[in-house]
PDB file of C-alpha atoms in Angstrom:
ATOM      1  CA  UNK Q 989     -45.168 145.314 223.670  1.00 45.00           C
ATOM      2  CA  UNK Q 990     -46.092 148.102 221.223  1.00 46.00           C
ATOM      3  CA  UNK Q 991     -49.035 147.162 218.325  1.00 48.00           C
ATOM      4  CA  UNK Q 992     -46.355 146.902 215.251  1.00 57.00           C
ATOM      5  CA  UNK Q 993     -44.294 144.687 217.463  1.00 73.00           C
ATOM      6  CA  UNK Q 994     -46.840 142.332 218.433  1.00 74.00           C
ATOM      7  CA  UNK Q 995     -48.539 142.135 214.786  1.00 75.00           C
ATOM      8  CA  UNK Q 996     -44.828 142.075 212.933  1.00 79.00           C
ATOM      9  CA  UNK Q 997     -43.961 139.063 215.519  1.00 82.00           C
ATOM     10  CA  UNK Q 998     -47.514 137.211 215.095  1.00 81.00           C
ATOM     11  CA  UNK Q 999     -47.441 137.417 210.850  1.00 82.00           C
ATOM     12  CA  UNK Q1000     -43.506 136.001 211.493  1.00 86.00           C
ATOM     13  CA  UNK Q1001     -45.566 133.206 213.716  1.00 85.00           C
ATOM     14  CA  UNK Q1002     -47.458 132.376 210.427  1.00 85.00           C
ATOM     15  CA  UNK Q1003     -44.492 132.220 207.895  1.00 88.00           C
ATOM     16  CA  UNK Q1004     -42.852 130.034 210.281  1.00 87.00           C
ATOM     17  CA  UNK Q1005     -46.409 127.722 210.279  1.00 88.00           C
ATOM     18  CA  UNK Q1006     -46.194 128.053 205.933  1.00 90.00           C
ATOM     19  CA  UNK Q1007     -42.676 127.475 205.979  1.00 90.00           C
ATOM     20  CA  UNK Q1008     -43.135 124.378 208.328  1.00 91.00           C
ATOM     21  CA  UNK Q1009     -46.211 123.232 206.319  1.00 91.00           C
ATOM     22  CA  UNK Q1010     -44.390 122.839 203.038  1.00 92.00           C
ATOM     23  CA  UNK Q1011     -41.566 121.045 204.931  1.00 93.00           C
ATOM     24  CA  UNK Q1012     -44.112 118.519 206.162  1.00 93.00           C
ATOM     25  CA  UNK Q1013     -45.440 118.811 202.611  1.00 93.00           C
ATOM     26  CA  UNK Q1014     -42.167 117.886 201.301  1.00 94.00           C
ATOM     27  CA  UNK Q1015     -41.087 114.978 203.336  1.00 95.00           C
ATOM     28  CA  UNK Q1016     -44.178 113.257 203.016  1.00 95.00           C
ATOM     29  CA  UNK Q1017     -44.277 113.685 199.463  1.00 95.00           C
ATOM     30  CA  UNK Q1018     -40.765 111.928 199.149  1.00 95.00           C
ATOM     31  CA  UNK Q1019     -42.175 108.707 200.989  1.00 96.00           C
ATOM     32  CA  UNK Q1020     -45.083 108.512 198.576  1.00 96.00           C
ATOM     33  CA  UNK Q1021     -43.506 109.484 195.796  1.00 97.00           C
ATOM     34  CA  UNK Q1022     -40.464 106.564 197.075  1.00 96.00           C
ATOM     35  CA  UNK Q1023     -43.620 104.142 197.170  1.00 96.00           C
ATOM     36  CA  UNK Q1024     -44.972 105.086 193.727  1.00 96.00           C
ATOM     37  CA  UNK Q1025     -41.560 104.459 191.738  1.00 96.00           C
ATOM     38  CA  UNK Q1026     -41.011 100.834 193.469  1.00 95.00           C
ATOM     39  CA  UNK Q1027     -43.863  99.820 193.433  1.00 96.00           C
ATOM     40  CA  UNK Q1028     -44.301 100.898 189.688  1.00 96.00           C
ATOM     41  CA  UNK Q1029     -41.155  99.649 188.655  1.00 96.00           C
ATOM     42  CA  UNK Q1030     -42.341  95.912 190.358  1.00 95.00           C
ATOM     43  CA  UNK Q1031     -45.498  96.618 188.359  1.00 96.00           C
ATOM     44  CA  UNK Q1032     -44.153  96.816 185.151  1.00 95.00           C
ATOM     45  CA  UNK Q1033     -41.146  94.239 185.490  1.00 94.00           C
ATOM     46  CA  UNK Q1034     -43.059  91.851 187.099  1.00 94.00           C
ATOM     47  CA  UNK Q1035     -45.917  92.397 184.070  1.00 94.00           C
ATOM     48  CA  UNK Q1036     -43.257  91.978 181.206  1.00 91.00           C
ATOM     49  CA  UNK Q1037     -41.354  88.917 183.388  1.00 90.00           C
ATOM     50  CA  UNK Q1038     -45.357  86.988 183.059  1.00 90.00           C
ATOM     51  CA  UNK Q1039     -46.597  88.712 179.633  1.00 87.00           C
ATOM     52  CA  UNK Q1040     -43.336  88.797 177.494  1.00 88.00           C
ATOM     53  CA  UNK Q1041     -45.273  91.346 175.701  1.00 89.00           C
ATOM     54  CA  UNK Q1042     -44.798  92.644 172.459  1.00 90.00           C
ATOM     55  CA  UNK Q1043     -43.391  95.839 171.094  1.00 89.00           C
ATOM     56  CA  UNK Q1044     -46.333  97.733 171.483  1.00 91.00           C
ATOM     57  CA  UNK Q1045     -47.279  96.380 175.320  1.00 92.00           C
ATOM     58  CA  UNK Q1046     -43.760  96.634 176.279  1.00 92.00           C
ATOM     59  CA  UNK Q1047     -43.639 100.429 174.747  1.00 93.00           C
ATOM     60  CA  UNK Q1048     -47.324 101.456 176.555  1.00 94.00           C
ATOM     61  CA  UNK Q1049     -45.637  99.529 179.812  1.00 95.00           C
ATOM     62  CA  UNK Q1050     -42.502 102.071 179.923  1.00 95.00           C
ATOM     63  CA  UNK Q1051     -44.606 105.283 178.576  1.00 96.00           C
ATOM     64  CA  UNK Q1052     -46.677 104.780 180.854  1.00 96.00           C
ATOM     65  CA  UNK Q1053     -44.553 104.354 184.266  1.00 96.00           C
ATOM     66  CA  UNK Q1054     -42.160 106.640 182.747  1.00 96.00           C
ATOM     67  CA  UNK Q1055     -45.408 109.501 182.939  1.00 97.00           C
ATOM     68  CA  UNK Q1056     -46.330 108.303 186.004  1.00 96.00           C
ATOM     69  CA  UNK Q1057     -43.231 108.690 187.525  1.00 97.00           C
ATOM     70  CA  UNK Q1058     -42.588 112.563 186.127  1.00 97.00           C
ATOM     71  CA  UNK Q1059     -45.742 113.175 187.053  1.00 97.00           C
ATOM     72  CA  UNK Q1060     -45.686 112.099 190.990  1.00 96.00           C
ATOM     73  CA  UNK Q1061     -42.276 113.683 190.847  1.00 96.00           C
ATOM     74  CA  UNK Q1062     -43.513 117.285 190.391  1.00 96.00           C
ATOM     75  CA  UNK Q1063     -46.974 116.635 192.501  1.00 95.00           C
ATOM     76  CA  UNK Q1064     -45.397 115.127 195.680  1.00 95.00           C
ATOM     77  CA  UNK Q1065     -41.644 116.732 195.454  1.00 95.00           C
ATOM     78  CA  UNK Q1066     -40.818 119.487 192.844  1.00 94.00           C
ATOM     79  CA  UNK Q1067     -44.400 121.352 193.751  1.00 93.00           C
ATOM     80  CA  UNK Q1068     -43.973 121.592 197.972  1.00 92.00           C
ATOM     81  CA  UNK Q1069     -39.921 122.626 197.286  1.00 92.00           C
ATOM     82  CA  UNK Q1070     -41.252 125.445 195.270  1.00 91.00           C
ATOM     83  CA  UNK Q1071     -43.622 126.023 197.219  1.00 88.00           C
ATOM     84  CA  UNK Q1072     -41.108 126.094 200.086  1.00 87.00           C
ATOM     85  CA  UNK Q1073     -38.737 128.682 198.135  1.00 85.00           C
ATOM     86  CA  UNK Q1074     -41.563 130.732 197.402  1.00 80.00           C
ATOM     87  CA  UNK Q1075     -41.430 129.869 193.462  1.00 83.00           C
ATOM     88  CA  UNK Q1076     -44.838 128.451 193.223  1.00 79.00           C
ATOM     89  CA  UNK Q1077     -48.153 130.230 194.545  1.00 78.00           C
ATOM     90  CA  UNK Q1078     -47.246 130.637 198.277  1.00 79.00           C
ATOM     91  CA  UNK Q1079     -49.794 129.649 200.925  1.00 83.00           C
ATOM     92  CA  UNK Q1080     -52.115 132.945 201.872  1.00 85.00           C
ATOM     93  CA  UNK Q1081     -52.096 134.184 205.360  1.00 84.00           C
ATOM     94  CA  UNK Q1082     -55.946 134.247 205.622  1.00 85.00           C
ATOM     95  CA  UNK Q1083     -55.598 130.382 204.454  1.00 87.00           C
ATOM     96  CA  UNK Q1084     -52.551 129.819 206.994  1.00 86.00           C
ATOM     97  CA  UNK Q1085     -54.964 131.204 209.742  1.00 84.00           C
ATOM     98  CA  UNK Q1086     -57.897 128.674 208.831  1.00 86.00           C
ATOM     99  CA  UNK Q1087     -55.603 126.011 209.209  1.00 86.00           C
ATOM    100  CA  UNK Q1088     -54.077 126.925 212.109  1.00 83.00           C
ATOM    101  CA  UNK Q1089     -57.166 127.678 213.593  1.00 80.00           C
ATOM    102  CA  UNK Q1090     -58.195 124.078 213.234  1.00 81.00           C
ATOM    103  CA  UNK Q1091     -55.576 123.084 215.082  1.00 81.00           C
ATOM    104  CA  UNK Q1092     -55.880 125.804 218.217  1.00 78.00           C
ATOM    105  CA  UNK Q1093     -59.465 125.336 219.506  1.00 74.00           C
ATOM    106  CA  UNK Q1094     -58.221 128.746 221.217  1.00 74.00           C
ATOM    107  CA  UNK Q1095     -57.463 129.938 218.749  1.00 73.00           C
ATOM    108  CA  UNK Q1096     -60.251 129.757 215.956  1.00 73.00           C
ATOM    109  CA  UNK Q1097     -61.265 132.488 213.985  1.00 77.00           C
ATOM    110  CA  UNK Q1098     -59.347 135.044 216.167  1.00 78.00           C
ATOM    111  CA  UNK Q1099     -56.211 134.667 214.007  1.00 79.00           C
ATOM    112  CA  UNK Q1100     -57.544 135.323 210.767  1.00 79.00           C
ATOM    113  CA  UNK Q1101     -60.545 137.934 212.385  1.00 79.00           C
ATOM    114  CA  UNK Q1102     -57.238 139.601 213.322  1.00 77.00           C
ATOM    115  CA  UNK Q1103     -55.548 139.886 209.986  1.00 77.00           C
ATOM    116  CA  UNK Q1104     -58.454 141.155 208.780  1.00 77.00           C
ATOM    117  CA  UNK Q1105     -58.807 144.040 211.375  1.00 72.00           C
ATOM    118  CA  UNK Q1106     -55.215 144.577 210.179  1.00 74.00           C
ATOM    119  CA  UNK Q1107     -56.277 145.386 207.002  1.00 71.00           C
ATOM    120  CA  UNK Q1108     -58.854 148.312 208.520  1.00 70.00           C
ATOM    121  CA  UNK Q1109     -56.582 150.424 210.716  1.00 61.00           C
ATOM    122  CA  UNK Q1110     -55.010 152.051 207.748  1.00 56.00           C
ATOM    123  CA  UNK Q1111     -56.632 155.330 209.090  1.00 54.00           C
ATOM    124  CA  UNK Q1112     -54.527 154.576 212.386  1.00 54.00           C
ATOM    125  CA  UNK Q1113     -57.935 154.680 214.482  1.00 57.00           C
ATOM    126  CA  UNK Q1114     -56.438 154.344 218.086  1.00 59.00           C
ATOM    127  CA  UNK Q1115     -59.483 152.390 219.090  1.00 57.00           C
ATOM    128  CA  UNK Q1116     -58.699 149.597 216.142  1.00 62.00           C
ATOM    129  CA  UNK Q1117     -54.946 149.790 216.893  1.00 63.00           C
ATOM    130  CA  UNK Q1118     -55.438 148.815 220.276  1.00 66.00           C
ATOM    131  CA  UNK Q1119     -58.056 146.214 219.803  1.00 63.00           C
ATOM    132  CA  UNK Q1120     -55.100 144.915 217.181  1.00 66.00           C
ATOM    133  CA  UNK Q1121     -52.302 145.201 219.681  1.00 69.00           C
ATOM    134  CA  UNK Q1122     -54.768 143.264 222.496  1.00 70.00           C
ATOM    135  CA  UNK Q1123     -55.517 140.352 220.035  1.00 68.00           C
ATOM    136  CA  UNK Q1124     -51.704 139.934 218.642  1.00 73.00           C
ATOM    137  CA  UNK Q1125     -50.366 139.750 221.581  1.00 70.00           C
ATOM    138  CA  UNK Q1126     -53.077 137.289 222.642  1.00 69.00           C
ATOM    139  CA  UNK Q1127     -52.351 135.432 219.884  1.00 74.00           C
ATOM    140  CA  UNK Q1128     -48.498 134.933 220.711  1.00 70.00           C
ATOM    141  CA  UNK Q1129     -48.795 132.639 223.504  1.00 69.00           C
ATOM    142  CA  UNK Q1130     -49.163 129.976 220.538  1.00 69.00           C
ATOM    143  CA  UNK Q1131     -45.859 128.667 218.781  1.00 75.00           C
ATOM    144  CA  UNK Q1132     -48.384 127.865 215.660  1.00 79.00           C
ATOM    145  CA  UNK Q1133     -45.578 125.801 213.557  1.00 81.00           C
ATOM    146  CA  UNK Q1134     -45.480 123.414 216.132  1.00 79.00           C
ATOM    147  CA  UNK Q1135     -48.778 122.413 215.361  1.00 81.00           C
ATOM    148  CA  UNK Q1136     -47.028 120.624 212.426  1.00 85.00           C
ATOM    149  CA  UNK Q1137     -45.094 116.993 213.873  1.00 87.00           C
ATOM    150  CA  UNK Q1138     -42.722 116.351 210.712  1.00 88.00           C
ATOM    151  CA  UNK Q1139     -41.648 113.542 212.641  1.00 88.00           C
ATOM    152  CA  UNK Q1140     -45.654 111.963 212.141  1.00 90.00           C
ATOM    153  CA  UNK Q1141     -44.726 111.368 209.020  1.00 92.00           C
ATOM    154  CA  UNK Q1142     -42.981 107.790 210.034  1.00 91.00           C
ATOM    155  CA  UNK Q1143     -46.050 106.337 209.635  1.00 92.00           C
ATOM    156  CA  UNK Q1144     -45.738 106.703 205.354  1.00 92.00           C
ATOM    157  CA  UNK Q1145     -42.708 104.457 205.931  1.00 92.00           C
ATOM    158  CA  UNK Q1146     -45.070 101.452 205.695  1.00 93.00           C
ATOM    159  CA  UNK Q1147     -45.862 102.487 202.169  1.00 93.00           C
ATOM    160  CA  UNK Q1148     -42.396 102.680 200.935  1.00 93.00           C
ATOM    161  CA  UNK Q1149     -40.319 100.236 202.487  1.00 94.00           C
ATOM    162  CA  UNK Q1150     -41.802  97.185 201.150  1.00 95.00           C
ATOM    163  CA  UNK Q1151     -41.695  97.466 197.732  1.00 94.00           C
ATOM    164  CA  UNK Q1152     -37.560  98.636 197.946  1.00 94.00           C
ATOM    165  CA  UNK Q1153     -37.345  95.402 199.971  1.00 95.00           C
ATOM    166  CA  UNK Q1154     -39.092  93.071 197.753  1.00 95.00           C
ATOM    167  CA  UNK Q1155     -36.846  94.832 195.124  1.00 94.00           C
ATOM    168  CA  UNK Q1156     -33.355  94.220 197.100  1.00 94.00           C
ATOM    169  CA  UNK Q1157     -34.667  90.630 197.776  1.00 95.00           C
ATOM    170  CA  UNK Q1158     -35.383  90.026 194.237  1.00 93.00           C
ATOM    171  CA  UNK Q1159     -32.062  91.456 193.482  1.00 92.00           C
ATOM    172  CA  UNK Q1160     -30.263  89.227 195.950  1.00 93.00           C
ATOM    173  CA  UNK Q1161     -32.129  86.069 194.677  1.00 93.00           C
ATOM    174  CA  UNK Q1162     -32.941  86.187 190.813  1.00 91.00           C
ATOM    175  CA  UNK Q1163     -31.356  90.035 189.885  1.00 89.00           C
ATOM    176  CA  UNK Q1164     -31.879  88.506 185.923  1.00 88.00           C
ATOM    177  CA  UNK Q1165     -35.382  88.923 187.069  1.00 89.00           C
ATOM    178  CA  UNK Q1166     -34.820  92.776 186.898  1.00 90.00           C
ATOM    179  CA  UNK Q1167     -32.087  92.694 184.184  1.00 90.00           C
ATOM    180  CA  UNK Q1168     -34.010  90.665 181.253  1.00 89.00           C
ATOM    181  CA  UNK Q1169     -37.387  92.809 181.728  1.00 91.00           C
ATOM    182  CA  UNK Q1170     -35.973  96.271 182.443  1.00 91.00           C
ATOM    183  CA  UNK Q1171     -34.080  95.353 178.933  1.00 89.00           C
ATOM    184  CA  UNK Q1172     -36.547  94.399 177.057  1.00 91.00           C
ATOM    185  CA  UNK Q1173     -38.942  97.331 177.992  1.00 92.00           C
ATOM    186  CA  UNK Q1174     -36.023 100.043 177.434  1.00 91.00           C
ATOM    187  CA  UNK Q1175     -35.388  98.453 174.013  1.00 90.00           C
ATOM    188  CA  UNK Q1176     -39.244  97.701 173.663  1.00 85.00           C
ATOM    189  CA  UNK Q1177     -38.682  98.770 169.488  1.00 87.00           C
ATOM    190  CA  UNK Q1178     -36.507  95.476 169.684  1.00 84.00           C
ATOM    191  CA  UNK Q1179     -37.711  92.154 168.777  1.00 79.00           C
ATOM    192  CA  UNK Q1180     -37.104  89.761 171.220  1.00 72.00           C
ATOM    193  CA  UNK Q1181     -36.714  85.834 171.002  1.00 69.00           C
ATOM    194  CA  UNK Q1182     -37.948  84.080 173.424  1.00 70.00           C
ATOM    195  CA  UNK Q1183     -35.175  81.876 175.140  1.00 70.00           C
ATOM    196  CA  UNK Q1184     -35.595  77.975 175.193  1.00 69.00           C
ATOM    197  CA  UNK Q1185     -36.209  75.881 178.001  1.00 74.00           C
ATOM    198  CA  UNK Q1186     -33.066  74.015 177.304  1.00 76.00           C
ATOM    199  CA  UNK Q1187     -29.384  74.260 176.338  1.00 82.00           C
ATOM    200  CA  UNK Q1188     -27.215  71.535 174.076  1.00 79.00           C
ATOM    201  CA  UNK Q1189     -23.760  70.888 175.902  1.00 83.00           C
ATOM    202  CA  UNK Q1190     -21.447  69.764 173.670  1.00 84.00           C
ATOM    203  CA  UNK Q1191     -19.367  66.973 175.631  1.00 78.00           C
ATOM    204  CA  UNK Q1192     -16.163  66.713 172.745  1.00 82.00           C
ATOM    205  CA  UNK Q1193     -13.037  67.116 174.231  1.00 81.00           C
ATOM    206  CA  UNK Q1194     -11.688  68.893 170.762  1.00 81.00           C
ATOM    207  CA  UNK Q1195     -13.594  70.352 167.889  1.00 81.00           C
ATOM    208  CA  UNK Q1196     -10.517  69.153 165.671  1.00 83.00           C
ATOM    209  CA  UNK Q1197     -10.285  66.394 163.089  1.00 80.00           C
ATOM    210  CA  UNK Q1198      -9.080  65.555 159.514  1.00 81.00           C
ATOM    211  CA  UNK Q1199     -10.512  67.283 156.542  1.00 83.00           C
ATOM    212  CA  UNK Q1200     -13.167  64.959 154.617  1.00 82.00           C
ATOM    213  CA  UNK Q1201     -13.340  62.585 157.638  1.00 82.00           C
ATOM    214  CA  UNK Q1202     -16.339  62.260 159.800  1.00 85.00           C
ATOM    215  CA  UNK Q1203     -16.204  63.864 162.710  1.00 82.00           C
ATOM    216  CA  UNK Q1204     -18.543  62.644 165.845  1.00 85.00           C
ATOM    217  CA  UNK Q1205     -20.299  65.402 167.881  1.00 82.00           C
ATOM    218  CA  UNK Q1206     -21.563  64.132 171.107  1.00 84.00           C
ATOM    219  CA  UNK Q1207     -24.167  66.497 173.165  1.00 85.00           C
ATOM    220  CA  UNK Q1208     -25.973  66.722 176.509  1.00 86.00           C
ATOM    221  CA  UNK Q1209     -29.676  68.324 176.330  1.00 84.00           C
ATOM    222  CA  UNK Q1210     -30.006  70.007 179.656  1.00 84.00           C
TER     223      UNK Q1210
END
């Protein structure tokens, strides 16, 4: 295999390791990030269903998730899919060796040791190119993105599955447990009265009778 070959196909090794590593980046991002919004949304329901707080408490209650929730969104998913596009600062080669070389005990230092004698043979010394071509094609025998198991990332599901199932339950059982808070804390610059532990059923048959006569209302307390 000639020396550009080898060293063309080994940097292509470690783009397909970055590209791999942002993937991995992304998806577990998207569980944690999945986790963060339920379980902040159960937070601050849950905190305004209890503390029927006031227009201040409910305001600092949906600020405050509202930042959290912008801010986890760019950390754990908008910054990896840049990253992944290459419109955020991309993931060095010299760093993409160190990492990979944690992974290959083989490996090591000999990856980045290499990119570094890359950057040495500019004065085409046959000795360096052939000590490049001998350690790139070394190097090859690894597949160095599958270092990366996306698939490992299961184990995150433990984080966000149980607050979206408390939060279906919930639905399913009392959804005016959702309804009445979320509504209050959107509208927290609304006053809100407090409803009464009772309703008056009026148990008339007909509202009608004769002007200036008196009229008898019976009711039920419930």
């Amino acid at each position: 295999m000639h020396s550009s070959n080898a060293y063309t196909m080994l940097v292509q090794r470690i783009e397909e390791y970055k590209k791999r590593y942002f993937q991995n980046q992304l998806v577990k991002g998207s569980l944690f990030f999945i986790a963060l919004l339920g379980s902040g949304y159960l937070f601050i329901n849950t905190a305004e269903f209890i503390g029927r707080f006031n227009s201040v408490g409910r305001g600092i209650l949906f600020f405050g998730f509202l930042l959290t929730i912008l801010a986890g969104l760019y950390l754990l998913v908008i910054k990896p899919l840049m990253s992944l596009y290459g419109l955020n600062k991309p993931l060095s080669n010299d760093e993409a060796a160190r990492q990979i070389g944690t992974f290959f005990p083989e490996v090591g230092d000999k990856l980045l040791n290499t990119l570094q004698l890359q950057r040495i043979t500019s004065d085409q010394s046959d000795l360096l190119q052939a000590s490049l071509n001998q350690r790139s094609e070394q190097l090859l025998i690894n597949r160095f993105a599958s270092a990366i198991q996306i698939s490992r990332n299961k184990q995150f599901l433990k984080y966000a599955i149980p607050p979206l199932a408390l939060i279906l339950l919930i639905l399913i059982v009392n959804p005016t447990f959702f309804t009445n808070s979320s509504t209050r804390l959107v509208n927290y610059n609304k006053e809100f009265v407090e409803e009464a532990p009772f309703k008056f059923l009026v148990l008339n048959k007909t509202m009608k009778t004769f002007r200036n006569e008196d009229f008898p209302l019976s009711v039920k307390l419930t």
